[in-house]
Amino acid sequence: MAKISTPAIMAFQINQEKRERIFKKKNDSTDTVSVPLWLESWRRLIRRPTATLGMIIFLALVLMALFPSLIAPEGYDNQQYTKLFQPPNAQNIMGTDNLGRDVFSRVLYGARYSMGVGFFAVIFALLIGGTMGSIAAFYGGRADSIIMRFLDIVLSIPSILLAIAITSILGTNIVNLTIAISISSFPHYARIVRAAILSIKELEFVEAARAIGASDTRIIFRHLLPNAMAPIIVQATVGLGGAILSCAALSFIGLGIQPPLPEWGTMLSAGREYIREYWWLVVFPGMFIMLAIFSVNLFGDGLRDALDPRLKQ
Amino acid sequence: MRTNETTKFLEVKNLVIHYETDNGVVEAVNNISFKMNRGETLSLVGETGAGKTTTALGLLNLVPNPPGRIIDGEILLNGENLLKMSPHQMQKIRGSKITMIFQDPMTSLNPIETVGDQISEVIRLHNKVSRAEAAQLACDMLEKVGIPAERYGDYPHQFSGGMKQRVVIAIALACDPELLISDEPTSALDVTIQAQVLDTMWQLKKELKTSMLMITHDLGVVAETSDNVAVMYAGEIVEYGTLRQVFKDTKHPYTQALFDSLPDINKNVQRLIPIKGLTPDPSSLPNYCSFYDRCKKRMEECKKTDPASVDVGDGHLVKCLLFASERSSHE
Amino acid sequence: MGRYVLKRLLHLIPVLIGVMLLAFLLNEIAPGDPAALLAGGESATPEKIAQIRAELKLDDPFILRFGDYVKKLVTEGNIGVSYKTQQPVAAEVAHRYPQTLKMAAISAVLASIIGIALGIISAIKQYSFIDNIISMFSLLGVCMPVFWSSLLLILFFSINLKWLPSSGFSTWRHWILPCAVIGTSMAASIVRMTRSSMLEVIRQDYIRTARAKGQVERVVISKHALKNALIPVVTNIGMHFGVLLGGAVIIETIFVIPGIGKYITDAIKNRDYPVVQGSVMVLALTNSFVNLGVDLLYAAIDPRIRSQYRNMGKMKMKKKKAALPLGREAV
């Protein structure tokens, strides 16, 4: 992947694109539809081995989250007092915990909580942040400065602290946890959406839409947001990693998902007590937190490159 | 017009430059050769993507690597091959003997250094002068390009595009170079300032008696200023000769097509004649004449062979089969 | 510059008020009757509760109580009273905060030095073996949750090798593991940021200009590229300081360091809301001031920011945001 582009190379590219366009026009007399942009990006994406690796790991984790019972040898709260603290072995590949539960099964079921909370927190944050960012960018002026000031305030509180404060007050359950994580992260989405929309708002197709009398809502949702999607998708992907991390961190300090549910952070927190003798109780759950974040980061990096028009080849 | 072989100031022989990307090898410059005498101005003309800028960067050995690579050839400055020089030797050439004015003044200056410092940097690199002397020389240089010396301490963002390009010119001429390469220095500027900036550059070039390699697609400017002209197409020089030879005795169909596509106030033509088609894909050039697909005078044989450069008289070189019979191959 | 500092300080005021309001609101919606909790929970007599209600003016309208809260905060530094100990939160914070700051400062300084150095190496040796190694480890570092890497380090260095203590804060050896955990996670992020910023800057035209001047490669990198590349990195470090303070909460719990983070987690367990809110506010304020410092540093490096305030005093944030180089908005 050549990252350096000189004017000469860029000139070649422009030529090449022009040529392709004209070539297509010749062949396809009905319309000038070229390869859709998403398909083009997708091709660029899967050409990157790291992005593909990230995607495969991520899909595996999603499958785990959706259908843990298919793979897990035991239930997540299956206590067997005959085999407490078994080290990893053929039957319990990640060992058993203080209640004789199979750590591997718990980790599999745990994907559902960490990733589920992360997923919904991102969606929720995207909705709030996206709306605020769009309003700020679209209306500008006073609305923009009020919203931006507000975001500055929220951003000045480190997000994990804000989430801690919110959950400590709302109480610890899965819904409050999701709300807390999305509230603590929505300013990032708002800023990204605002910046993305600002960069395309003055373009002519928006003027055109306005000229034919499209409403503000229609312009925002039909014209601006779809065209500002690339950076938003990248932020959402990377943000998913952050949300999974927050979920695990809050659970680790006792503010998130409560035992006996097998959230990865909760499992780590419980395993901590036994760290001196039974290392497998802290090693495996943490490894899965890392794997989840790792996969979305790889995928996000790949996406960023694939969607970045400057790196087009 | 031809001069003595022994006094050749710059000689480029069989230069080949490729960009090696994941999507294949882009053949940017294919086996080009040209010569320049001291004090002379040579124009490189051609469409965007013909390899002009790459050729210029090649002379400075600044082709971005990766992906660019100088595959083959020689660049002789006063008989010394630049491509054989150590990085250290080459650094001494750049900025003092060969300098370049880049296309886009907006991005050519470091945004966080004052313009004065950027000029005195090049002075201090190539002359044994103190910081204060260099600053003084830089001030003189600013005045020469038409910027008041008081603006020494200003930053690039405080200047307009035309002023920035004047600063770039000052940097390029600060060390009295032997060869000045100017790469479409005004194409990014407003039409109204283009003439002023070009004028400043010309005054200084004449004053300093600098040789100049001018890259442009403005044939009007070429006609006014050049001694010799090289027409580039798809990484090759398709026609080379004196201004008179190329402009009045045009041989190559591509050069002819270029002239036909220009408006001419002396002729009453209904509409301009564009060159049909597009330049070939530089990552998969044909093994026959690369202008074949767009050529009006193409023949059956053109598709069979890649023509060699032919001297059609007094050093007027044409790379076209139409003239292959006139003289023996140049190479 | 003076104008910029002033402007930036004025911008801080609404942020500070907002943070206080937010903290106050969190206290408002916290479950339970503050008066009852302050009186000692279930054993409190109604008279005692009523007395405290009157003392705290809990029956006043919201806006009056907020005004009162701000007044107390500004004049007395009163950020609330602990339900559990009935002691002012401020005193406890003042006592504990140095531990947290010490840890954060050591980690941040180490991480910045190591992170920037590795990031530069990685960028200038792009795609080399060493770049791949650095990139891989920095990616892993970014993905490792600090609470997990803490446990792994304890497992390895304290339990298996018995080299370092796993908890406490009395000697310098106690600080190694916590600082290593926070430092590596922050360094990993700085490496990635520096690398991408460097790569972005290296392909800019003004770097080519610097090379064309004949500048030696080392100076091109250290003078022209690095300074420009550091602008977004510095911002990133500033923003990371907040993440670092948040991470301290978890790290202090694991390594049993009696800093403000441990104070917060203990308070959460005891449902001691004023402590949580007061401490979170102190951390948020610190974060705001650190970011102010970073923005000033930023202006010191980047003349474009400075002159925006010099030349167009009335231009609002919109312009400032647009002029900022990459990375700022994107985080």
XYZ file of N, CA and C in Angstrom, chain B residues 230-315:
258
model
N 10.783 20.652 -25.256
C 10.612 19.204 -25.308
C 9.153 18.911 -25.022
N 8.517 18.174 -25.927
C 7.111 17.838 -25.738
C 7.035 16.433 -25.153
N 6.384 16.324 -23.985
C 6.300 15.003 -23.347
C 4.918 14.417 -23.512
N 4.898 13.119 -23.738
C 3.627 12.410 -23.790
C 3.823 11.029 -23.171
N 3.008 10.697 -22.172
C 3.066 9.379 -21.523
C 4.494 8.994 -21.126
N 5.202 9.936 -20.527
C 6.514 9.612 -19.994
C 7.624 9.622 -21.011
N 7.328 10.037 -22.244
C 8.369 10.071 -23.266
C 8.445 11.472 -23.868
N 9.642 11.813 -24.374
C 9.744 13.049 -25.143
C 9.425 12.691 -26.586
N 8.297 13.220 -27.091
C 7.901 12.835 -28.440
C 8.458 13.790 -29.479
N 8.738 15.029 -29.062
C 9.354 15.954 -30.001
C 10.259 16.890 -29.225
N 11.444 17.145 -29.801
C 12.410 17.991 -29.119
C 13.134 18.826 -30.149
N 13.275 20.111 -29.850
C 13.996 20.940 -30.797
C 14.031 22.368 -30.301
N 14.550 23.264 -31.153
C 14.530 24.660 -30.757
C 13.090 25.151 -30.808
N 12.866 26.296 -30.176
C 11.533 26.873 -30.166
C 10.987 26.964 -31.597
N 11.868 27.431 -32.493
C 11.450 27.620 -33.873
C 11.079 26.295 -34.531
N 11.959 25.297 -34.301
C 11.703 23.987 -34.919
C 10.354 23.433 -34.461
N 10.116 23.481 -33.183
C 8.907 22.844 -32.673
C 7.669 23.662 -33.014
N 7.781 24.971 -32.924
C 6.594 25.800 -33.141
C 6.293 26.048 -34.614
N 7.336 26.260 -35.430
C 7.084 26.612 -36.827
C 7.155 25.404 -37.746
N 7.912 24.401 -37.320
C 8.108 23.249 -38.179
C 7.642 21.996 -37.441
N 6.440 22.077 -36.893
C 5.910 21.011 -36.046
C 5.833 19.696 -36.804
N 6.368 18.648 -36.195
C 6.379 17.369 -36.898
C 5.433 16.352 -36.247
N 5.557 16.165 -34.958
C 4.833 15.063 -34.320
C 3.329 15.336 -34.301
N 2.523 14.320 -34.623
C 1.071 14.526 -34.630
C 0.548 15.018 -33.277
N 1.195 14.595 -32.189
C 0.719 15.034 -30.871
C 0.965 16.523 -30.693
N 2.166 16.993 -31.052
C 2.459 18.421 -30.935
C 1.500 19.217 -31.798
N 1.268 18.690 -32.988
C 0.337 19.352 -33.899
C -1.049 19.464 -33.258
N -1.472 18.358 -32.654
C -2.784 18.335 -32.020
C -2.842 19.334 -30.867
N -1.727 19.460 -30.142
C -1.684 20.438 -29.048
C -1.926 21.844 -29.587
N -1.250 22.172 -30.670
C -1.428 23.507 -31.240
C -2.839 23.701 -31.763
N -3.400 22.637 -32.360
C -4.754 22.760 -32.900
C -5.781 22.984 -31.805
N -5.453 22.532 -30.610
C -6.432 22.660 -29.535
C -6.360 24.040 -28.882
N -5.443 24.890 -29.361
C -5.307 26.225 -28.775
C -6.099 27.246 -29.574
N -6.643 28.236 -28.885
C -7.289 29.315 -29.632
C -6.226 30.194 -30.299
N -6.485 30.651 -31.502
C -5.532 31.496 -32.210
C -6.280 32.712 -32.738
N -5.896 33.912 -32.252
C -6.673 35.081 -32.645
C -6.455 35.460 -34.103
N -5.415 34.895 -34.732
C -5.166 35.263 -36.115
C -5.985 34.438 -37.099
N -6.511 33.342 -36.601
C -7.256 32.492 -37.523
C -8.728 32.539 -37.173
N -9.529 32.428 -38.166
C -10.957 32.424 -37.929
C -11.453 30.983 -37.938
N -11.474 30.375 -36.786
C -11.943 28.993 -36.733
C -13.258 28.938 -35.979
N -14.119 28.034 -36.401
C -15.435 27.906 -35.776
C -15.326 27.346 -34.357
N -14.585 26.271 -34.228
C -14.416 25.722 -32.888
C -13.028 25.102 -32.765
N -12.566 24.986 -31.530
C -11.247 24.407 -31.298
C -11.318 22.908 -31.497
N -10.192 22.338 -31.816
C -10.168 20.895 -32.037
C -9.526 20.228 -30.812
N -10.314 19.591 -29.970
C -9.708 18.917 -28.821
C -9.012 17.640 -29.272
N -8.074 17.157 -28.435
C -7.451 15.871 -28.750
C -8.380 14.796 -28.211
N -8.839 13.949 -29.078
C -9.796 12.925 -28.649
C -9.134 11.892 -27.761
N -9.923 11.334 -26.858
C -9.406 10.266 -26.007
C -8.597 10.800 -24.843
N -7.985 9.885 -24.123
C -7.237 10.234 -22.919
C -5.845 9.643 -22.988
N -4.958 10.222 -22.158
C -3.609 9.660 -22.116
C -3.681 8.209 -21.647
N -2.793 7.354 -22.164
C -2.880 5.934 -21.808
C -2.565 5.716 -20.324
N -3.073 4.621 -19.816
C -2.837 4.248 -18.422
C -1.345 3.994 -18.214
N -0.699 4.813 -17.379
C 0.757 4.675 -17.230
C 1.166 3.378 -16.535
N 0.189 2.644 -15.980
C 0.601 1.387 -15.370
C 0.463 0.230 -16.359
N -0.100 0.504 -17.533
C -0.090 -0.542 -18.568
C 0.034 0.118 -19.928
N 1.225 0.667 -20.177
C 1.464 1.326 -21.458
C 1.557 0.283 -22.563
N 1.107 0.659 -23.747
C 1.198 -0.310 -24.849
C 2.661 -0.504 -25.269
N 2.946 -1.591 -25.971
C 4.318 -1.790 -26.431
C 4.546 -1.202 -27.822
N 3.498 -0.526 -28.326
C 3.682 0.242 -29.557
C 3.594 1.711 -29.197
N 3.521 2.571 -30.203
C 3.480 4.014 -29.953
C 2.337 4.357 -29.000
N 2.647 5.059 -27.902
C 1.623 5.271 -26.882
C 0.590 6.303 -27.318
N 0.863 7.039 -28.389
C -0.107 8.019 -28.870
C -1.039 7.406 -29.917
N -0.794 6.152 -30.259
C -1.519 5.510 -31.352
C -3.033 5.703 -31.264
N -3.579 5.432 -30.062
C -5.028 5.439 -29.912
C -5.662 6.790 -30.208
N -4.880 7.861 -30.081
C -5.475 9.180 -30.263
C -4.972 9.859 -31.538
N -4.109 9.180 -32.237
C -3.408 9.823 -33.346
C -4.293 9.892 -34.586
N -4.275 11.051 -35.236
C -5.066 11.197 -36.458
C -4.353 10.602 -37.658
N -3.034 10.513 -37.576
C -2.272 10.070 -38.737
C -1.756 8.658 -38.568
N -2.435 7.886 -37.719
C -1.884 6.562 -37.437
C -1.960 5.654 -38.661
N -1.009 4.722 -38.686
C -0.921 3.789 -39.819
C -0.915 2.378 -39.242
N -1.073 1.426 -40.108
C -1.062 0.027 -39.684
C 0.208 -0.328 -38.912
N 1.344 0.139 -39.439
C 2.644 -0.231 -38.862
C 2.809 0.289 -37.434
N 2.089 1.413 -37.133
C 2.266 2.057 -35.833
C 1.955 1.095 -34.699
N 1.075 0.134 -34.943
C 0.672 -0.764 -33.887
C 1.672 -1.897 -33.689
N 2.661 -1.945 -34.598
C 3.591 -3.069 -34.551
C 4.858 -2.747 -33.795
N 5.199 -1.478 -33.742
C 6.495 -1.173 -33.147
C 6.473 0.152 -32.397
N 7.332 0.263 -31.427
C 7.485 1.507 -30.703
C 8.559 2.309 -31.425
N 8.212 3.441 -32.021
C 9.189 4.151 -32.863
C 10.351 4.708 -32.038
N 11.504 4.828 -32.686
C 12.662 5.438 -32.044
C 12.657 6.929 -32.372
N 13.437 7.698 -31.594
C 13.560 9.122 -31.874
C 14.398 9.325 -33.129
N 13.942 10.208 -33.993
C 14.628 10.418 -35.261
C 15.001 11.885 -35.383
N 16.221 12.134 -35.834
C 16.651 13.506 -36.048
C 16.202 13.931 -37.444
N 15.262 14.865 -37.500
C 14.762 15.276 -38.806
C 15.502 16.502 -39.329
N 16.579 16.867 -38.679
C 17.384 17.981 -39.174
C 17.763 18.947 -38.075
N 19.051 19.249 -37.933
C 19.549 20.214 -36.957
C 19.111 19.921 -35.529
N 19.155 18.678 -35.170
C 18.842 18.326 -33.779
C 17.363 18.315 -33.469
